PDB file of C-alpha atoms in Angstrom:
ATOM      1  CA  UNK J1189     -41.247 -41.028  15.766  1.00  0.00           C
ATOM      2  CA  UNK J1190     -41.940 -44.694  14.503  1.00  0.00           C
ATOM      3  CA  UNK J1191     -44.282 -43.843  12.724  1.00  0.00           C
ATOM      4  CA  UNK J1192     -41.967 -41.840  10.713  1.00  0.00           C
ATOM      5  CA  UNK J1193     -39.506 -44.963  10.646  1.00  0.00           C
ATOM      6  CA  UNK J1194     -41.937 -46.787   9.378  1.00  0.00           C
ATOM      7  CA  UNK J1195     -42.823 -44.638   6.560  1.00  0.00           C
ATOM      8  CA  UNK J1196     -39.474 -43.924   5.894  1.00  0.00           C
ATOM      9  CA  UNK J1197     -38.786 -47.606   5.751  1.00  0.00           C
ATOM     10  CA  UNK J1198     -41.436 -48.243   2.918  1.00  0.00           C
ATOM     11  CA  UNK J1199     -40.040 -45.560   1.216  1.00  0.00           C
ATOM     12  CA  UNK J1200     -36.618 -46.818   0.925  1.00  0.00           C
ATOM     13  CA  UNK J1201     -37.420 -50.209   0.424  1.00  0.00           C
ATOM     14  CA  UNK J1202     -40.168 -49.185  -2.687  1.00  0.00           C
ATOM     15  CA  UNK J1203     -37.180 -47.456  -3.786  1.00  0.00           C
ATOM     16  CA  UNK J1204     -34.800 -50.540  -3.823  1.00  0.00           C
ATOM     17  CA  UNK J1205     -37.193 -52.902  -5.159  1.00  0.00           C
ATOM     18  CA  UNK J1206     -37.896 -50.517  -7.978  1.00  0.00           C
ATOM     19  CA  UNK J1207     -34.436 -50.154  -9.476  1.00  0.00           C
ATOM     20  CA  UNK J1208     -34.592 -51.722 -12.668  1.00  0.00           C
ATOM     21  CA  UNK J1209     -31.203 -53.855 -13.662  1.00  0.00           C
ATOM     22  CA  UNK J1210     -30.096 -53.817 -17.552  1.00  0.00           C
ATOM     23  CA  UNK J1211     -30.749 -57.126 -19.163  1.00  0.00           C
ATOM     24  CA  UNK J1212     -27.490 -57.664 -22.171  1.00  0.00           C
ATOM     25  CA  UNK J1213     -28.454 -60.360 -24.469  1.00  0.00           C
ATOM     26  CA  UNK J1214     -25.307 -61.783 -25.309  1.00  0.00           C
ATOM     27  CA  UNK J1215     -25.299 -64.237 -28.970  1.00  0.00           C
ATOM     28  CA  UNK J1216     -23.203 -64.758 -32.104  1.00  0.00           C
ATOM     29  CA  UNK J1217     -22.804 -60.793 -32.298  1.00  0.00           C
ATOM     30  CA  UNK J1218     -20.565 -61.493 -29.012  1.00  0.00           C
ATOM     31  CA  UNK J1219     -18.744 -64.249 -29.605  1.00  0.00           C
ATOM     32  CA  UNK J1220     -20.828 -67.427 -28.520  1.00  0.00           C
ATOM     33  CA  UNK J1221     -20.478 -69.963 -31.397  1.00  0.00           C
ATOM     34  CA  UNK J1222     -24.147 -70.848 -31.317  1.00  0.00           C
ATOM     35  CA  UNK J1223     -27.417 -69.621 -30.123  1.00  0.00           C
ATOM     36  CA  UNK J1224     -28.752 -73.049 -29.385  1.00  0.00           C
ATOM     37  CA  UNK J1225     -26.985 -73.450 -25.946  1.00  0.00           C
ATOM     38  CA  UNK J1226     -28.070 -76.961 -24.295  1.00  0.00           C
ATOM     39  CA  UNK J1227     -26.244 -76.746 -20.900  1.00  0.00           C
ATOM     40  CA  UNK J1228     -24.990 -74.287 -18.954  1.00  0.00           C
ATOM     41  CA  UNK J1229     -22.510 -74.787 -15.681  1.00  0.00           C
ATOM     42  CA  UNK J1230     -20.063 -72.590 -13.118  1.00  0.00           C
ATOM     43  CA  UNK J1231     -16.673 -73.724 -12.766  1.00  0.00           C
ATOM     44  CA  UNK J1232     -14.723 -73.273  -9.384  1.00  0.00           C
ATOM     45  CA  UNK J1233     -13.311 -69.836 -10.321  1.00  0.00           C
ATOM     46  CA  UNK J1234     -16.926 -68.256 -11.260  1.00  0.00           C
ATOM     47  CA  UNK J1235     -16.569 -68.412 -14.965  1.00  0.00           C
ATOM     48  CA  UNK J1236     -19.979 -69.001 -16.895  1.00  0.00           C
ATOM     49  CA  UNK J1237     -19.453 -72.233 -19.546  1.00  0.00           C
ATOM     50  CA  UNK J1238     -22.313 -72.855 -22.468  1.00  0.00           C
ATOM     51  CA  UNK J1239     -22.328 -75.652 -24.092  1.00  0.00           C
ATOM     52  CA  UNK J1240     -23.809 -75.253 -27.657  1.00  0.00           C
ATOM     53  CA  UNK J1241     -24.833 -77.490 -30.564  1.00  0.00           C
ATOM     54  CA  UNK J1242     -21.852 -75.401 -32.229  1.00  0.00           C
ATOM     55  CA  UNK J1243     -18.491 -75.993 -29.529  1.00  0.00           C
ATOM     56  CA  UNK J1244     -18.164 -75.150 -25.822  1.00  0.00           C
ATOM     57  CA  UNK J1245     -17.677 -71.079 -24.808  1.00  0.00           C
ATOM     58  CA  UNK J1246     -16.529 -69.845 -21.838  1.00  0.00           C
ATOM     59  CA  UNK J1247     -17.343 -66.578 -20.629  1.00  0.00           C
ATOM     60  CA  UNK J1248     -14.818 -64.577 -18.670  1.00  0.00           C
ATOM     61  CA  UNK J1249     -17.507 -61.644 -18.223  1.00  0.00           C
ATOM     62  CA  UNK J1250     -16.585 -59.508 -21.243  1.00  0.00           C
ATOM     63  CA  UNK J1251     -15.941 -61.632 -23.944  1.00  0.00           C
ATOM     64  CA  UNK J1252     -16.417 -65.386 -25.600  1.00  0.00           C
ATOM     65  CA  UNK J1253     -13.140 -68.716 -25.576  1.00  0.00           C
ATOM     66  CA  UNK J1254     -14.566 -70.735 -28.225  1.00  0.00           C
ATOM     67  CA  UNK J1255     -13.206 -74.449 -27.895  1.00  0.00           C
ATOM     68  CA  UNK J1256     -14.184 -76.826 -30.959  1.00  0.00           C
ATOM     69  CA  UNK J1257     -13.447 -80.163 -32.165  1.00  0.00           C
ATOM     70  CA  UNK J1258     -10.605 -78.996 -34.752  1.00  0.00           C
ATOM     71  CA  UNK J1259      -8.900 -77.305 -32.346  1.00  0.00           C
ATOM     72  CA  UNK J1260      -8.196 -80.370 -30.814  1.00  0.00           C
ATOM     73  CA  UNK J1261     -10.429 -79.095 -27.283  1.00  0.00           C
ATOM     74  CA  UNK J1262     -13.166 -81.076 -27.621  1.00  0.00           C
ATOM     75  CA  UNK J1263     -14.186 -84.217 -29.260  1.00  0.00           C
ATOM     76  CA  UNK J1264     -17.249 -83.228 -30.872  1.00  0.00           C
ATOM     77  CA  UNK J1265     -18.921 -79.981 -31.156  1.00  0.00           C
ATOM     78  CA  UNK J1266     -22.260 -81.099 -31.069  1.00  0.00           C
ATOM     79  CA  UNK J1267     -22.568 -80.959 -27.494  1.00  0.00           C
ATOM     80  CA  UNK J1268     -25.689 -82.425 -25.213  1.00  0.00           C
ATOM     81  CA  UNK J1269     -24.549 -81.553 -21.519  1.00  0.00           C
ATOM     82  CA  UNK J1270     -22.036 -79.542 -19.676  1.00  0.00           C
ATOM     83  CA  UNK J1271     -20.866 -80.194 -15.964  1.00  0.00           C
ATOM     84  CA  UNK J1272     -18.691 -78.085 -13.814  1.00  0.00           C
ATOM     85  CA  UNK J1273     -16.555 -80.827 -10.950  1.00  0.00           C
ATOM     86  CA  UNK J1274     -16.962 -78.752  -7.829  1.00  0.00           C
ATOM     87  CA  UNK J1275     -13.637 -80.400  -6.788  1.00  0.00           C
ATOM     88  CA  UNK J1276     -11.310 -80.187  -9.410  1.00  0.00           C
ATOM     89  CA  UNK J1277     -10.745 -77.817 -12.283  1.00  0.00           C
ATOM     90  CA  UNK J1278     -12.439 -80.296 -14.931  1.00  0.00           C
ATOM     91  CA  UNK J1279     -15.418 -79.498 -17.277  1.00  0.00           C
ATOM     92  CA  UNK J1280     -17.202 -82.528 -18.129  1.00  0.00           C
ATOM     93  CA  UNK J1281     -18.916 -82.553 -21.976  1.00  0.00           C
ATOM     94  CA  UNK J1282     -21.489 -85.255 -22.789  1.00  0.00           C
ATOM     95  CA  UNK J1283     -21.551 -85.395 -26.816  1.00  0.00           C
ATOM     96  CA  UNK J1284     -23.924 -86.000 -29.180  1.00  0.00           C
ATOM     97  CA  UNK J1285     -22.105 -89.031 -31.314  1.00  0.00           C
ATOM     98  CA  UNK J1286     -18.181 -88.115 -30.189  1.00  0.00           C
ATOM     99  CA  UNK J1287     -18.073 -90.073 -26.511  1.00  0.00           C
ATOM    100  CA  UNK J1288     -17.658 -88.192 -23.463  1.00  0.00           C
ATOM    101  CA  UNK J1289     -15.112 -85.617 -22.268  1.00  0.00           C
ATOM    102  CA  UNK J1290     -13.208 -84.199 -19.337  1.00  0.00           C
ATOM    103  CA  UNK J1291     -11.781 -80.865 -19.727  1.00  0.00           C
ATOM    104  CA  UNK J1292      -8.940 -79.456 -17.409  1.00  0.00           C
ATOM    105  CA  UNK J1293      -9.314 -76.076 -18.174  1.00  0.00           C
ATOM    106  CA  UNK J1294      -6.045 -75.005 -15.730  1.00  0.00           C
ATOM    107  CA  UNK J1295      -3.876 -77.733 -17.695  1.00  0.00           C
ATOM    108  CA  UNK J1296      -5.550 -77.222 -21.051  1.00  0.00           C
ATOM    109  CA  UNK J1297      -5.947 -80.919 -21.373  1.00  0.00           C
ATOM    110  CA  UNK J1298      -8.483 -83.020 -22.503  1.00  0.00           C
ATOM    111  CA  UNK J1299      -9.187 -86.396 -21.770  1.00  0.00           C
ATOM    112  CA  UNK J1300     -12.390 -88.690 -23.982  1.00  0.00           C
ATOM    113  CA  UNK J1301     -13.524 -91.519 -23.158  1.00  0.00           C
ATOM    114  CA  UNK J1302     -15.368 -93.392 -26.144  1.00  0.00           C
ATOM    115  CA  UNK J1303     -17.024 -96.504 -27.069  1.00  0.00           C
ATOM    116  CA  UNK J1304     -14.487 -99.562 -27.273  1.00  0.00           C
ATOM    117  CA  UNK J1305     -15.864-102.908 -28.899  1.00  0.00           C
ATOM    118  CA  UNK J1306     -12.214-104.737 -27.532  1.00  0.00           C
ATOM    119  CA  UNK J1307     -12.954-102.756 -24.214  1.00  0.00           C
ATOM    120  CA  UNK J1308     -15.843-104.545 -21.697  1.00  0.00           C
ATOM    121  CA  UNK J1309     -15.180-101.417 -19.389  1.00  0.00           C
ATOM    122  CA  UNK J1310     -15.888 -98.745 -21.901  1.00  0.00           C
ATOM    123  CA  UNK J1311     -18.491 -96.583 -22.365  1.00  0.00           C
ATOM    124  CA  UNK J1312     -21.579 -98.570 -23.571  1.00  0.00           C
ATOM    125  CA  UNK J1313     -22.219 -96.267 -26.625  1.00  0.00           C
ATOM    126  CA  UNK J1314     -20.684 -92.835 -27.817  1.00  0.00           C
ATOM    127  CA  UNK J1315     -24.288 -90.973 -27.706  1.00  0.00           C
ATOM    128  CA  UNK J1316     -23.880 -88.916 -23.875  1.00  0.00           C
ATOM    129  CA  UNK J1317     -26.836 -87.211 -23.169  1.00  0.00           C
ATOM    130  CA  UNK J1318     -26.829 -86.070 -19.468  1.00  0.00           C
ATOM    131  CA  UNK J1319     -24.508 -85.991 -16.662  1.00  0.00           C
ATOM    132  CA  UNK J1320     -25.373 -85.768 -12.698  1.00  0.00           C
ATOM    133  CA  UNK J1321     -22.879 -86.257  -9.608  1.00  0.00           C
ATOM    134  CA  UNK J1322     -23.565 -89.066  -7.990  1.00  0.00           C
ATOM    135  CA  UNK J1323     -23.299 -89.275  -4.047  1.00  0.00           C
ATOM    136  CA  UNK J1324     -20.322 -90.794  -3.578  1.00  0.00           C
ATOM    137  CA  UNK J1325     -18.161 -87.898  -5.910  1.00  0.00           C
ATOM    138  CA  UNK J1326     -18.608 -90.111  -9.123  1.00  0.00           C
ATOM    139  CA  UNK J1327     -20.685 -89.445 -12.324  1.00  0.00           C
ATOM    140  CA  UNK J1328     -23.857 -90.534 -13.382  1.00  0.00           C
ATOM    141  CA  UNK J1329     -24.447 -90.527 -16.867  1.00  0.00           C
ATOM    142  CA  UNK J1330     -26.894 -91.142 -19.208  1.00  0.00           C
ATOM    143  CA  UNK J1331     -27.032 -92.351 -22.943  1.00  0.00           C
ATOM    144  CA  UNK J1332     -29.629 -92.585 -26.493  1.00  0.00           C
ATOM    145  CA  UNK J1333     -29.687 -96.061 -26.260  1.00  0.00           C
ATOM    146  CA  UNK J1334     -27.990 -99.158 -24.278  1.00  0.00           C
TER     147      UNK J1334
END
C-alpha cells in the first residue's frame, strides 16, 4: 500500500510540474507606448505599471492606460524609474530631464517636483534616475549629476 502512494505521488506531481503555462508577449500591438520599458512596479490594488522611454502604461490585465506628458499626466515621457508607495495610492516617476513626479492614480492628480535656482530646498537637478524607500517611509533618490 505505500508503495503504491508513493508511486502514485510521483505520478501526480510529474504531472503538475509538467503543465506548461502560455507565455503572451504583450508590446505596441497591445497598447504599451514603447517597447523599451525601464521600470516596472505593483501598485496597492495589483495593477502592473511600466514605465517606458515613451509615457507610463498601466495594465489592468486586458488592456494598456497610456499617460504622457501632453496629456497633462506626467511631466516628461522619457521616463528612468517607476515606484509603487506601498502606503498610499501614489506612483512615483523619476524622469529623464522633466524633475520628478508623484502620481495619485485614485485622485488623478499629479504632483512634480523640479529643479528651483530661487529654491535651496529643491531638487538638486531635474535628471531622476532611481528611486528606493528609505527606512523611515521616505524616498531615496538618485540623480546624473550633483
Amino acid at each position: 500500500m505505500r508503495y503504491l502512494l508513493l508511486t502514485l505521488l510521483l505520478i501526480f506531481s510529474t504531472w503538475l510540474s509538467s503543465k506548461s503555462y502560455p507565455v503572451v508577449q504583450l508590446g505596441i500591438e497591445q497598447g504599451l507606448s514603447n517597447n523599451s520599458i525601464v521600470s516596472i512596479t505593483q501598485d496597492r490594488d495589483g495593477f502592473l505599471w511600466f514605465g517606458t522611454e515613451e509615457g507610463l502604461n498601466k495594465f489592468d490585465g486586458t488592456r494598456f492606460i497610456n499617460y504622457y506628458k501632453h496629456t497633462q499626466s506626467i511631466s516628461g515621457n522619457e521616463l528612468n524609474c517607476i515606484y509603487a508607495d506601498p502606503e498610499e495610492p501614489i506612483i512615483w516617476i523619476a524622469t529623464q530631464r522633466a524633475g520628478f513626479n508623484a502620481y495619485n492614480y485614485e485622485t488623478n492628480s499629479l504632483k512634480v517636483y523640479t529643479h528651483d535656482e530661487s529654491l535651496p530646498n529643491s531638487l538638486v537637478t531635474n535628471d531622476i534616475t532611481d528611486i528606493k524607500p528609505a527606512a523611515d517611509g521616505n524616498l531615496w533618490i538618485s540623480t546624473y549629476h550633483k
